[in-house]
Amino acid sequence: MKAYVFPGQGAQFSGMGLDLYEKSPEAQELFNQANEILGFSITDIMFEGSAEDLKETKVTQPAVFLHSVILSKVLGDSFKPDMVAGHSLGEFSALVANGVLSFEEGLKLVSQRAQAMQKACELEPSTMAAVLGLEDELVESVCSETEGIVVAANYNCPGQLVISGAYDAVERACENLKERGARRAMILPVGGAFHSPLMEPARKDLAAAIENSTFNNPICPVYQNVSTFAVNDPAEIKKNLVFQLTAPVKWTQSVQNMIKDGASEFIEVGPGKVLQGLVKKIDRGMETSSASI
């Protein structure tokens, strides 16, 4: 069975999507439509902007989403997923590619999500840190013992967990984790504490927009970050998506469940190869590739 997976923030690069734009009239049309929906020329930034230009949250999230979704559209009949999943932002790409959300509604939600997250980041100094070489349970335990808001945020693969929270609390947790034997515990260059309780204002902002969007039946099951199991019910998909901003990204568990349910090949749709690397660390024998036209 083919599992299609969609990357999140951090996968962007200068020039992303230009090959699609030049090769496919359908891609051109969708990119032009995106410029109109967003009210600015995101294609100029994607195709010609610097890495610095692409780092701005209100640009990054729609850019990664557009690259993934437009690629899935131009794959045409060869895009035949048996199951899909997306890492954080990538879940929105997965839902559009899977027929749950329309292109327009998906892009509007991603844009609103980016702006809501940006706003939440400005309320309190916050950050994330990558922790390598410890069991998940030990990282969770250290976070709960550390003073201040700090939680496990991204379960990326065994031995690689990202923590998230208030800046001081994350720094304290990093010191504690190094003392407990972490190979590395380093602060990441991100704008804020994604997938933590500090994103509650953003979750509230986004919840209303999600509630007012039309969710259709998916083409195939979606494995969501919050629940990790196959979901087909649009109401349940919607509910999980609302909680995604403050809940951890359970990527390891989602991939394990996809494999348990019969996935034999993982195809990454969008910029970069981060998810292929994570899948290989979860199951070394799994076949992985990048989607291309």
C-alpha positions as protocol buffer text, in pm:
chain_id: "A"
residue {
  index: 1
  type: MET
  ca { x: 0 y: 0 z: 0 }
}
residue {
  index: 2
  type: LYS
  ca { x: 117 y: 350 z: -85 }
}
residue {
  index: 3
  type: ALA
  ca { x: 138 y: 610 z: 191 }
}
residue {
  index: 4
  type: TYR
  ca { x: 177 y: 970 z: 75 }
}
residue {
  index: 5
  type: VAL
  ca { x: 330 y: 1207 z: 332 }
}
residue {
  index: 6
  type: PHE
  ca { x: 348 y: 1588 z: 329 }
}
residue {
  index: 7
  type: PRO
  ca { x: 624 y: 1796 z: 494 }
}
residue {
  index: 8
  type: GLY
  ca { x: 585 y: 2092 z: 729 }
}
residue {
  index: 9
  type: GLN
  ca { x: 755 y: 2420 z: 803 }
}
residue {
  index: 10
  type: GLY
  ca { x: 1133 y: 2408 z: 760 }
}
residue {
  index: 11
  type: ALA
  ca { x: 1126 y: 2221 z: 426 }
}
residue {
  index: 12
  type: GLN
  ca { x: 1122 y: 2544 z: 220 }
}
residue {
  index: 13
  type: PHE
  ca { x: 1406 y: 2647 z: -15 }
}
residue {
  index: 14
  type: SER
  ca { x: 1473 y: 2930 z: -261 }
}
residue {
  index: 15
  type: GLY
  ca { x: 1332 y: 2857 z: -605 }
}
residue {
  index: 16
  type: MET
  ca { x: 1076 y: 2607 z: -473 }
}
residue {
  index: 17
  type: GLY
  ca { x: 790 y: 2532 z: -711 }
}
residue {
  index: 18
  type: LEU
  ca { x: 946 y: 2705 z: -1012 }
}
residue {
  index: 19
  type: ASP
  ca { x: 994 y: 2375 z: -1198 }
}
residue {
  index: 20
  type: LEU
  ca { x: 623 y: 2296 z: -1151 }
}
residue {
  index: 21
  type: TYR
  ca { x: 525 y: 2641 z: -1274 }
}
residue {
  index: 22
  type: GLU
  ca { x: 741 y: 2609 z: -1587 }
}
residue {
  index: 23
  type: LYS
  ca { x: 637 y: 2251 z: -1671 }
}
residue {
  index: 24
  type: SER
  ca { x: 262 y: 2254 z: -1605 }
}
residue {
  index: 25
  type: PRO
  ca { x: -17 y: 2490 z: -1720 }
}
residue {
  index: 26
  type: GLU
  ca { x: -234 y: 2349 z: -1437 }
}
residue {
  index: 27
  type: ALA
  ca { x: 37 y: 2441 z: -1183 }
}
residue {
  index: 28
  type: GLN
  ca { x: 61 y: 2792 z: -1335 }
}
residue {
  index: 29
  type: GLU
  ca { x: -312 y: 2840 z: -1295 }
}
residue {
  index: 30
  type: LEU
  ca { x: -308 y: 2724 z: -931 }
}
residue {
  index: 31
  type: PHE
  ca { x: -8 y: 2942 z: -841 }
}
residue {
  index: 32
  type: ASN
  ca { x: -177 y: 3246 z: -1000 }
}
residue {
  index: 33
  type: GLN
  ca { x: -496 y: 3165 z: -811 }
}
residue {
  index: 34
  type: ALA
  ca { x: -292 y: 3146 z: -488 }
}
residue {
  index: 35
  type: ASN
  ca { x: -152 y: 3496 z: -546 }
}
residue {
  index: 36
  type: GLU
  ca { x: -508 y: 3628 z: -576 }
}
residue {
  index: 37
  type: ILE
  ca { x: -634 y: 3444 z: -266 }
}
residue {
  index: 38
  type: LEU
  ca { x: -340 y: 3562 z: -52 }
}
residue {
  index: 39
  type: GLY
  ca { x: -341 y: 3919 z: -183 }
}
residue {
  index: 40
  type: PHE
  ca { x: 34 y: 3923 z: -253 }
}
residue {
  index: 41
  type: SER
  ca { x: 266 y: 3755 z: -501 }
}
residue {
  index: 42
  type: ILE
  ca { x: 387 y: 3452 z: -310 }
}
residue {
  index: 43
  type: THR
  ca { x: 526 y: 3310 z: -637 }
}
residue {
  index: 44
  type: ASP
  ca { x: 780 y: 3596 z: -656 }
}
residue {
  index: 45
  type: ILE
  ca { x: 906 y: 3506 z: -308 }
}
residue {
  index: 46
  type: MET
  ca { x: 903 y: 3130 z: -373 }
}
residue {
  index: 47
  type: PHE
  ca { x: 1075 y: 3148 z: -711 }
}
residue {
  index: 48
  type: GLU
  ca { x: 1316 y: 3441 z: -658 }
}
residue {
  index: 49
  type: GLY
  ca { x: 1322 y: 3523 z: -285 }
}
residue {
  index: 50
  type: SER
  ca { x: 1613 y: 3454 z: -51 }
}
residue {
  index: 51
  type: ALA
  ca { x: 1610 y: 3195 z: 227 }
}
residue {
  index: 52
  type: GLU
  ca { x: 1556 y: 3488 z: 464 }
}
residue {
  index: 53
  type: ASP
  ca { x: 1245 y: 3604 z: 272 }
}
residue {
  index: 54
  type: LEU
  ca { x: 1103 y: 3252 z: 287 }
}
residue {
  index: 55
  type: LYS
  ca { x: 1158 y: 3225 z: 663 }
}
residue {
  index: 56
  type: GLU
  ca { x: 875 y: 3465 z: 749 }
}
residue {
  index: 57
  type: THR
  ca { x: 590 y: 3252 z: 891 }
}
residue {
  index: 58
  type: LYS
  ca { x: 316 y: 3416 z: 681 }
}
residue {
  index: 59
  type: VAL
  ca { x: 520 y: 3317 z: 372 }
}
residue {
  index: 60
  type: THR
  ca { x: 672 y: 2985 z: 482 }
}
residue {
  index: 61
  type: GLN
  ca { x: 352 y: 2800 z: 562 }
}
residue {
  index: 62
  type: PRO
  ca { x: 158 y: 2888 z: 243 }
}
residue {
  index: 63
  type: ALA
  ca { x: 475 y: 2829 z: 34 }
}
residue {
  index: 64
  type: VAL
  ca { x: 531 y: 2473 z: 164 }
}
residue {
  index: 65
  type: PHE
  ca { x: 157 y: 2402 z: 139 }
}
residue {
  index: 66
  type: LEU
  ca { x: 143 y: 2525 z: -224 }
}
residue {
  index: 67
  type: HIS
  ca { x: 448 y: 2327 z: -332 }
}
residue {
  index: 68
  type: SER
  ca { x: 300 y: 2005 z: -187 }
}
residue {
  index: 69
  type: VAL
  ca { x: -61 y: 2050 z: -297 }
}
residue {
  index: 70
  type: ILE
  ca { x: 15 y: 2170 z: -650 }
}
residue {
  index: 71
  type: LEU
  ca { x: 261 y: 1882 z: -698 }
}
residue {
  index: 72
  type: SER
  ca { x: -9 y: 1635 z: -587 }
}
residue {
  index: 73
  type: LYS
  ca { x: -255 y: 1793 z: -836 }
}
residue {
  index: 74
  type: VAL
  ca { x: -18 y: 1780 z: -1136 }
}
residue {
  index: 75
  type: LEU
  ca { x: 69 y: 1416 z: -1063 }
}
residue {
  index: 76
  type: GLY
  ca { x: -279 y: 1348 z: -1203 }
}
residue {
  index: 77
  type: ASP
  ca { x: -379 y: 983 z: -1224 }
}
residue {
  index: 78
  type: SER
  ca { x: -47 y: 864 z: -1085 }
}
residue {
  index: 79
  type: PHE
  ca { x: -145 y: 1014 z: -744 }
}
residue {
  index: 80
  type: LYS
  ca { x: -326 y: 715 z: -596 }
}
residue {
  index: 81
  type: PRO
  ca { x: -288 y: 719 z: -217 }
}
residue {
  index: 82
  type: ASP
  ca { x: -402 y: 432 z: 2 }
}
residue {
  index: 83
  type: MET
  ca { x: -338 y: 653 z: 308 }
}
residue {
  index: 84
  type: VAL
  ca { x: -200 y: 1001 z: 378 }
}
residue {
  index: 85
  type: ALA
  ca { x: -40 y: 1195 z: 663 }
}
residue {
  index: 86
  type: GLY
  ca { x: 124 y: 1534 z: 704 }
}
residue {
  index: 87
  type: HIS
  ca { x: 375 y: 1666 z: 956 }
}
residue {
  index: 88
  type: SER
  ca { x: 219 y: 1965 z: 1139 }
}
residue {
  index: 89
  type: LEU
  ca { x: 145 y: 2217 z: 859 }
}
residue {
  index: 90
  type: GLY
  ca { x: 171 y: 1922 z: 615 }
}
residue {
  index: 91
  type: GLU
  ca { x: -157 y: 1786 z: 753 }
}
residue {
  index: 92
  type: PHE
  ca { x: -339 y: 2070 z: 571 }
}
residue {
  index: 93
  type: SER
  ca { x: -163 y: 1973 z: 245 }
}
residue {
  index: 94
  type: ALA
  ca { x: -262 y: 1609 z: 302 }
}
residue {
  index: 95
  type: LEU
  ca { x: -627 y: 1707 z: 356 }
}
residue {
  index: 96
  type: VAL
  ca { x: -644 y: 1907 z: 31 }
}
residue {
  index: 97
  type: ALA
  ca { x: -464 y: 1637 z: -169 }
}
residue {
  index: 98
  type: ASN
  ca { x: -702 y: 1382 z: -14 }
}
residue {
  index: 99
  type: GLY
  ca { x: -1017 y: 1572 z: -117 }
}
residue {
  index: 100
  type: VAL
  ca { x: -1124 y: 1674 z: 236 }
}
residue {
  index: 101
  type: LEU
  ca { x: -1067 y: 2047 z: 178 }
}
residue {
  index: 102
  type: SER
  ca { x: -1081 y: 2250 z: -143 }
}
residue {
  index: 103
  type: PHE
  ca { x: -763 y: 2419 z: -267 }
}
residue {
  index: 104
  type: GLU
  ca { x: -903 y: 2763 z: -181 }
}
residue {
  index: 105
  type: GLU
  ca { x: -1028 y: 2675 z: 167 }
}
residue {
  index: 106
  type: GLY
  ca { x: -706 y: 2488 z: 247 }
}
residue {
  index: 107
  type: LEU
  ca { x: -490 y: 2784 z: 145 }
}
residue {
  index: 108
  type: LYS
  ca { x: -706 y: 3034 z: 338 }
}
residue {
  index: 109
  type: LEU
  ca { x: -683 y: 2817 z: 652 }
}
residue {
  index: 110
  type: VAL
  ca { x: -305 y: 2782 z: 618 }
}
residue {
  index: 111
  type: SER
  ca { x: -269 y: 3158 z: 577 }
}
residue {
  index: 112
  type: GLN
  ca { x: -489 y: 3221 z: 883 }
}
residue {
  index: 113
  type: ARG
  ca { x: -295 y: 2958 z: 1077 }
}
residue {
  index: 114
  type: ALA
  ca { x: 37 y: 3125 z: 996 }
}
residue {
  index: 115
  type: GLN
  ca { x: -88 y: 3467 z: 1101 }
}
residue {
  index: 116
  type: ALA
  ca { x: -251 y: 3334 z: 1420 }
}
residue {
  index: 117
  type: MET
  ca { x: 72 y: 3153 z: 1515 }
}
residue {
  index: 118
  type: GLN
  ca { x: 278 y: 3465 z: 1445 }
}
residue {
  index: 119
  type: LYS
  ca { x: 46 y: 3667 z: 1672 }
}
residue {
  index: 120
  type: ALA
  ca { x: 70 y: 3405 z: 1949 }
}
residue {
  index: 121
  type: CYS
  ca { x: 451 y: 3405 z: 1923 }
}
residue {
  index: 122
  type: GLU
  ca { x: 459 y: 3779 z: 1989 }
}
residue {
  index: 123
  type: LEU
  ca { x: 271 y: 3744 z: 2321 }
}
residue {
  index: 124
  type: GLU
  ca { x: 553 y: 3568 z: 2509 }
}
residue {
  index: 125
  type: PRO
  ca { x: 920 y: 3486 z: 2434 }
}
residue {
  index: 126
  type: SER
  ca { x: 905 y: 3119 z: 2344 }
}
residue {
  index: 127
  type: THR
  ca { x: 1098 y: 2861 z: 2144 }
}
residue {
  index: 128
  type: MET
  ca { x: 1158 y: 2494 z: 2064 }
}
residue {
  index: 129
  type: ALA
  ca { x: 1459 y: 2265 z: 2111 }
}
residue {
  index: 130
  type: ALA
  ca { x: 1568 y: 1937 z: 1952 }
}
residue {
  index: 131
  type: VAL
  ca { x: 1656 y: 1656 z: 2192 }
}
residue {
  index: 132
  type: LEU
  ca { x: 1859 y: 1361 z: 2061 }
}
residue {
  index: 133
  type: GLY
  ca { x: 1945 y: 1027 z: 2213 }
}
residue {
  index: 134
  type: LEU
  ca { x: 1690 y: 986 z: 2493 }
}
residue {
  index: 135
  type: GLU
  ca { x: 1377 y: 775 z: 2539 }
}
residue {
  index: 136
  type: ASP
  ca { x: 1052 y: 969 z: 2487 }
}
residue {
  index: 137
  type: GLU
  ca { x: 934 y: 889 z: 2841 }
}
residue {
  index: 138
  type: LEU
  ca { x: 1247 y: 1037 z: 2997 }
}
residue {
  index: 139
  type: VAL
  ca { x: 1211 y: 1359 z: 2796 }
}
residue {
  index: 140
  type: GLU
  ca { x: 844 y: 1385 z: 2899 }
}
residue {
  index: 141
  type: SER
  ca { x: 939 y: 1328 z: 3263 }
}
residue {
  index: 142
  type: VAL
  ca { x: 1211 y: 1599 z: 3258 }
}
residue {
  index: 143
  type: CYS
  ca { x: 969 y: 1846 z: 3096 }
}
residue {
  index: 144
  type: SER
  ca { x: 708 y: 1783 z: 3366 }
}
residue {
  index: 145
  type: GLU
  ca { x: 973 y: 1833 z: 3640 }
}
residue {
  index: 146
  type: THR
  ca { x: 1102 y: 2159 z: 3488 }
}
residue {
  index: 147
  type: GLU
  ca { x: 966 y: 2489 z: 3620 }
}
residue {
  index: 148
  type: GLY
  ca { x: 760 y: 2686 z: 3365 }
}
residue {
  index: 149
  type: ILE
  ca { x: 580 y: 2583 z: 3046 }
}
residue {
  index: 150
  type: VAL
  ca { x: 774 y: 2321 z: 2848 }
}
residue {
  index: 151
  type: VAL
  ca { x: 628 y: 2012 z: 2679 }
}
residue {
  index: 152
  type: ALA
  ca { x: 715 y: 1738 z: 2429 }
}
residue {
  index: 153
  type: ALA
  ca { x: 598 y: 1880 z: 2094 }
}
residue {
  index: 154
  type: ASN
  ca { x: 724 y: 1669 z: 1800 }
}
residue {
  index: 155
  type: TYR
  ca { x: 778 y: 1293 z: 1824 }
}
residue {
  index: 156
  type: ASN
  ca { x: 980 y: 1277 z: 1502 }
}
residue {
  index: 157
  type: CYS
  ca { x: 1141 y: 932 z: 1529 }
}
residue {
  index: 158
  type: PRO
  ca { x: 1286 y: 714 z: 1806 }
}
residue {
  index: 159
  type: GLY
  ca { x: 1556 y: 912 z: 1985 }
}
residue {
  index: 160
  type: GLN
  ca { x: 1456 y: 1244 z: 1827 }
}
residue {
  index: 161
  type: LEU
  ca { x: 1203 y: 1457 z: 2009 }
}
residue {
  index: 162
  type: VAL
  ca { x: 1140 y: 1833 z: 1994 }
}
residue {
  index: 163
  type: ILE
  ca { x: 1034 y: 2019 z: 2308 }
}
residue {
  index: 164
  type: SER
  ca { x: 846 y: 2349 z: 2309 }
}
residue {
  index: 165
  type: GLY
  ca { x: 754 y: 2624 z: 2555 }
}
residue {
  index: 166
  type: ALA
  ca { x: 854 y: 2947 z: 2728 }
}
residue {
  index: 167
  type: TYR
  ca { x: 1214 y: 3043 z: 2644 }
}
residue {
  index: 168
  type: ASP
  ca { x: 1350 y: 3018 z: 3002 }
}
residue {
  index: 169
  type: ALA
  ca { x: 1174 y: 2687 z: 3066 }
}
residue {
  index: 170
  type: VAL
  ca { x: 1308 y: 2533 z: 2742 }
}
residue {
  index: 171
  type: GLU
  ca { x: 1662 y: 2645 z: 2832 }
}
residue {
  index: 172
  type: ARG
  ca { x: 1628 y: 2490 z: 3180 }
}
residue {
  index: 173
  type: ALA
  ca { x: 1490 y: 2169 z: 3032 }
}
residue {
  index: 174
  type: CYS
  ca { x: 1783 y: 2149 z: 2786 }
}
residue {
  index: 175
  type: GLU
  ca { x: 2032 y: 2170 z: 3075 }
}
residue {
  index: 176
  type: ASN
  ca { x: 1840 y: 1903 z: 3269 }
}
residue {
  index: 177
  type: LEU
  ca { x: 1821 y: 1677 z: 2963 }
}
residue {
  index: 178
  type: LYS
  ca { x: 2197 y: 1703 z: 2900 }
}
residue {
  index: 179
  type: GLU
  ca { x: 2255 y: 1603 z: 3262 }
}
residue {
  index: 180
  type: ARG
  ca { x: 2028 y: 1302 z: 3206 }
}
residue {
  index: 181
  type: GLY
  ca { x: 2239 y: 1186 z: 2909 }
}
residue {
  index: 182
  type: ALA
  ca { x: 2095 y: 1358 z: 2601 }
}
residue {
  index: 183
  type: ARG
  ca { x: 2339 y: 1344 z: 2308 }
}
residue {
  index: 184
  type: ARG
  ca { x: 2218 y: 1691 z: 2214 }
}
residue {
  index: 185
  type: ALA
  ca { x: 1959 y: 1937 z: 2345 }
}
residue {
  index: 186
  type: MET
  ca { x: 1976 y: 2249 z: 2134 }
}
residue {
  index: 187
  type: ILE
  ca { x: 1750 y: 2549 z: 2084 }
}
residue {
  index: 188
  type: LEU
  ca { x: 1606 y: 2567 z: 1731 }
}
residue {
  index: 189
  type: PRO
  ca { x: 1589 y: 2884 z: 1518 }
}
residue {
  index: 190
  type: VAL
  ca { x: 1207 y: 2905 z: 1525 }
}
residue {
  index: 191
  type: GLY
  ca { x: 971 y: 3194 z: 1595 }
}
residue {
  index: 192
  type: GLY
  ca { x: 788 y: 3043 z: 1891 }
}
residue {
  index: 193
  type: ALA
  ca { x: 655 y: 2750 z: 2092 }
}
residue {
  index: 194
  type: PHE
  ca { x: 455 y: 2560 z: 1831 }
}
residue {
  index: 195
  type: HIS
  ca { x: 248 y: 2260 z: 1949 }
}
residue {
  index: 196
  type: SER
  ca { x: 247 y: 2379 z: 2310 }
}
residue {
  index: 197
  type: PRO
  ca { x: -9 y: 2542 z: 2545 }
}
residue {
  index: 198
  type: LEU
  ca { x: 136 y: 2881 z: 2440 }
}
residue {
  index: 199
  type: MET
  ca { x: -39 y: 2836 z: 2105 }
}
residue {
  index: 200
  type: GLU
  ca { x: -382 y: 2847 z: 2273 }
}
residue {
  index: 201
  type: PRO
  ca { x: -462 y: 3201 z: 2140 }
}
residue {
  index: 202
  type: ALA
  ca { x: -380 y: 3079 z: 1787 }
}
residue {
  index: 203
  type: ARG
  ca { x: -592 y: 2765 z: 1835 }
}
residue {
  index: 204
  type: LYS
  ca { x: -890 y: 2979 z: 1934 }
}
residue {
  index: 205
  type: ASP
  ca { x: -841 y: 3207 z: 1631 }
}
residue {
  index: 206
  type: LEU
  ca { x: -811 y: 2913 z: 1394 }
}
residue {
  index: 207
  type: ALA
  ca { x: -1091 y: 2704 z: 1549 }
}
residue {
  index: 208
  type: ALA
  ca { x: -1362 y: 2942 z: 1422 }
}
residue {
  index: 209
  type: ALA
  ca { x: -1219 y: 2937 z: 1069 }
}
residue {
  index: 210
  type: ILE
  ca { x: -1196 y: 2555 z: 1070 }
}
residue {
  index: 211
  type: GLU
  ca { x: -1553 y: 2525 z: 1202 }
}
residue {
  index: 212
  type: ASN
  ca { x: -1679 y: 2743 z: 916 }
}
residue {
  index: 213
  type: SER
  ca { x: -1496 y: 2543 z: 646 }
}
residue {
  index: 214
  type: THR
  ca { x: -1650 y: 2256 z: 449 }
}
residue {
  index: 215
  type: PHE
  ca { x: -1489 y: 1919 z: 519 }
}
residue {
  index: 216
  type: ASN
  ca { x: -1567 y: 1642 z: 267 }
}
residue {
  index: 217
  type: ASN
  ca { x: -1522 y: 1265 z: 287 }
}
residue {
  index: 218
  type: PRO
  ca { x: -1158 y: 1173 z: 222 }
}
residue {
  index: 219
  type: ILE
  ca { x: -1042 y: 965 z: -76 }
}
residue {
  index: 220
  type: CYS
  ca { x: -852 y: 742 z: 170 }
}
residue {
  index: 221
  type: PRO
  ca { x: -780 y: 737 z: 546 }
}
residue {
  index: 222
  type: VAL
  ca { x: -578 y: 1023 z: 696 }
}
residue {
  index: 223
  type: TYR
  ca { x: -347 y: 961 z: 992 }
}
residue {
  index: 224
  type: GLN
  ca { x: -359 y: 1281 z: 1194 }
}
residue {
  index: 225
  type: ASN
  ca { x: -89 y: 1423 z: 1423 }
}
residue {
  index: 226
  type: VAL
  ca { x: -324 y: 1433 z: 1722 }
}
residue {
  index: 227
  type: SER
  ca { x: -484 y: 1086 z: 1704 }
}
residue {
  index: 228
  type: THR
  ca { x: -221 y: 885 z: 1501 }
}
residue {
  index: 229
  type: PHE
  ca { x: -487 y: 638 z: 1377 }
}
residue {
  index: 230
  type: ALA
  ca { x: -672 y: 613 z: 1043 }
}
residue {
  index: 231
  type: VAL
  ca { x: -957 y: 867 z: 1029 }
}
residue {
  index: 232
  type: ASN
  ca { x: -1229 y: 883 z: 762 }
}
residue {
  index: 233
  type: ASP
  ca { x: -1500 y: 1086 z: 935 }
}
residue {
  index: 234
  type: PRO
  ca { x: -1495 y: 1457 z: 832 }
}
residue {
  index: 235
  type: ALA
  ca { x: -1627 y: 1568 z: 1175 }
}
residue {
  index: 236
  type: GLU
  ca { x: -1346 y: 1384 z: 1352 }
}
residue {
  index: 237
  type: ILE
  ca { x: -1086 y: 1518 z: 1107 }
}
residue {
  index: 238
  type: LYS
  ca { x: -1210 y: 1871 z: 1179 }
}
residue {
  index: 239
  type: LYS
  ca { x: -1196 y: 1819 z: 1558 }
}
residue {
  index: 240
  type: ASN
  ca { x: -839 y: 1682 z: 1543 }
}
residue {
  index: 241
  type: LEU
  ca { x: -728 y: 1971 z: 1323 }
}
residue {
  index: 242
  type: VAL
  ca { x: -856 y: 2226 z: 1577 }
}
residue {
  index: 243
  type: PHE
  ca { x: -644 y: 2070 z: 1854 }
}
residue {
  index: 244
  type: GLN
  ca { x: -335 y: 2025 z: 1638 }
}
residue {
  index: 245
  type: LEU
  ca { x: -180 y: 2364 z: 1726 }
}
residue {
  index: 246
  type: THR
  ca { x: -160 y: 2298 z: 2100 }
}
residue {
  index: 247
  type: ALA
  ca { x: -114 y: 1918 z: 2086 }
}
residue {
  index: 248
  type: PRO
  ca { x: 210 y: 1732 z: 2002 }
}
residue {
  index: 249
  type: VAL
  ca { x: 288 y: 1606 z: 1652 }
}
residue {
  index: 250
  type: LYS
  ca { x: 293 y: 1228 z: 1701 }
}
residue {
  index: 251
  type: TRP
  ca { x: 479 y: 1147 z: 1381 }
}
residue {
  index: 252
  type: THR
  ca { x: 657 y: 833 z: 1505 }
}
residue {
  index: 253
  type: GLN
  ca { x: 328 y: 681 z: 1622 }
}
residue {
  index: 254
  type: SER
  ca { x: 143 y: 781 z: 1302 }
}
residue {
  index: 255
  type: VAL
  ca { x: 406 y: 617 z: 1078 }
}
residue {
  index: 256
  type: GLN
  ca { x: 410 y: 305 z: 1296 }
}
residue {
  index: 257
  type: ASN
  ca { x: 31 y: 279 z: 1265 }
}
residue {
  index: 258
  type: MET
  ca { x: 44 y: 327 z: 888 }
}
residue {
  index: 259
  type: ILE
  ca { x: 298 y: 44 z: 862 }
}
residue {
  index: 260
  type: LYS
  ca { x: 83 y: -172 z: 1091 }
}
residue {
  index: 261
  type: ASP
  ca { x: -214 y: -104 z: 862 }
}
residue {
  index: 262
  type: GLY
  ca { x: -24 y: -218 z: 551 }
}
residue {
  index: 263
  type: ALA
  ca { x: 190 y: 71 z: 422 }
}
residue {
  index: 264
  type: SER
  ca { x: 478 y: -73 z: 220 }
}
residue {
  index: 265
  type: GLU
  ca { x: 601 y: 247 z: 50 }
}
residue {
  index: 266
  type: PHE
  ca { x: 618 y: 610 z: 167 }
}
residue {
  index: 267
  type: ILE
  ca { x: 617 y: 885 z: -97 }
}
residue {
  index: 268
  type: GLU
  ca { x: 699 y: 1240 z: 14 }
}
residue {
  index: 269
  type: VAL
  ca { x: 503 y: 1510 z: -168 }
}
residue {
  index: 270
  type: GLY
  ca { x: 659 y: 1855 z: -143 }
}
residue {
  index: 271
  type: PRO
  ca { x: 993 y: 2022 z: -79 }
}
residue {
  index: 272
  type: GLY
  ca { x: 1285 y: 1833 z: 76 }
}
residue {
  index: 273
  type: LYS
  ca { x: 1336 y: 1478 z: 203 }
}
residue {
  index: 274
  type: VAL
  ca { x: 1301 y: 1525 z: 579 }
}
residue {
  index: 275
  type: LEU
  ca { x: 1007 y: 1287 z: 617 }
}
residue {
  index: 276
  type: GLN
  ca { x: 1178 y: 1012 z: 418 }
}
residue {
  index: 277
  type: GLY
  ca { x: 1470 y: 1032 z: 662 }
}
residue {
  index: 278
  type: LEU
  ca { x: 1234 y: 1008 z: 960 }
}
residue {
  index: 279
  type: VAL
  ca { x: 1045 y: 711 z: 809 }
}
residue {
  index: 280
  type: LYS
  ca { x: 1378 y: 528 z: 758 }
}
residue {
  index: 281
  type: LYS
  ca { x: 1468 y: 591 z: 1124 }
}
residue {
  index: 282
  type: ILE
  ca { x: 1131 y: 451 z: 1231 }
}
residue {
  index: 283
  type: ASP
  ca { x: 1161 y: 144 z: 1001 }
}
residue {
  index: 284
  type: ARG
  ca { x: 1491 y: 97 z: 822 }
}
residue {
  index: 285
  type: GLY
  ca { x: 1347 y: -151 z: 572 }
}
residue {
  index: 286
  type: MET
  ca { x: 1071 y: 79 z: 446 }
}
residue {
  index: 287
  type: GLU
  ca { x: 1082 y: 194 z: 83 }
}
residue {
  index: 288
  type: THR
  ca { x: 1078 y: 576 z: 46 }
}
residue {
  index: 289
  type: SER
  ca { x: 1085 y: 819 z: -246 }
}
residue {
  index: 290
  type: SER
  ca { x: 1000 y: 1175 z: -355 }
}
residue {
  index: 291
  type: ALA
  ca { x: 703 y: 1247 z: -578 }
}
residue {
  index: 292
  type: SER
  ca { x: 802 y: 1417 z: -905 }
}
residue {
  index: 293
  type: ILE
  ca { x: 651 y: 1499 z: -1242 }
}
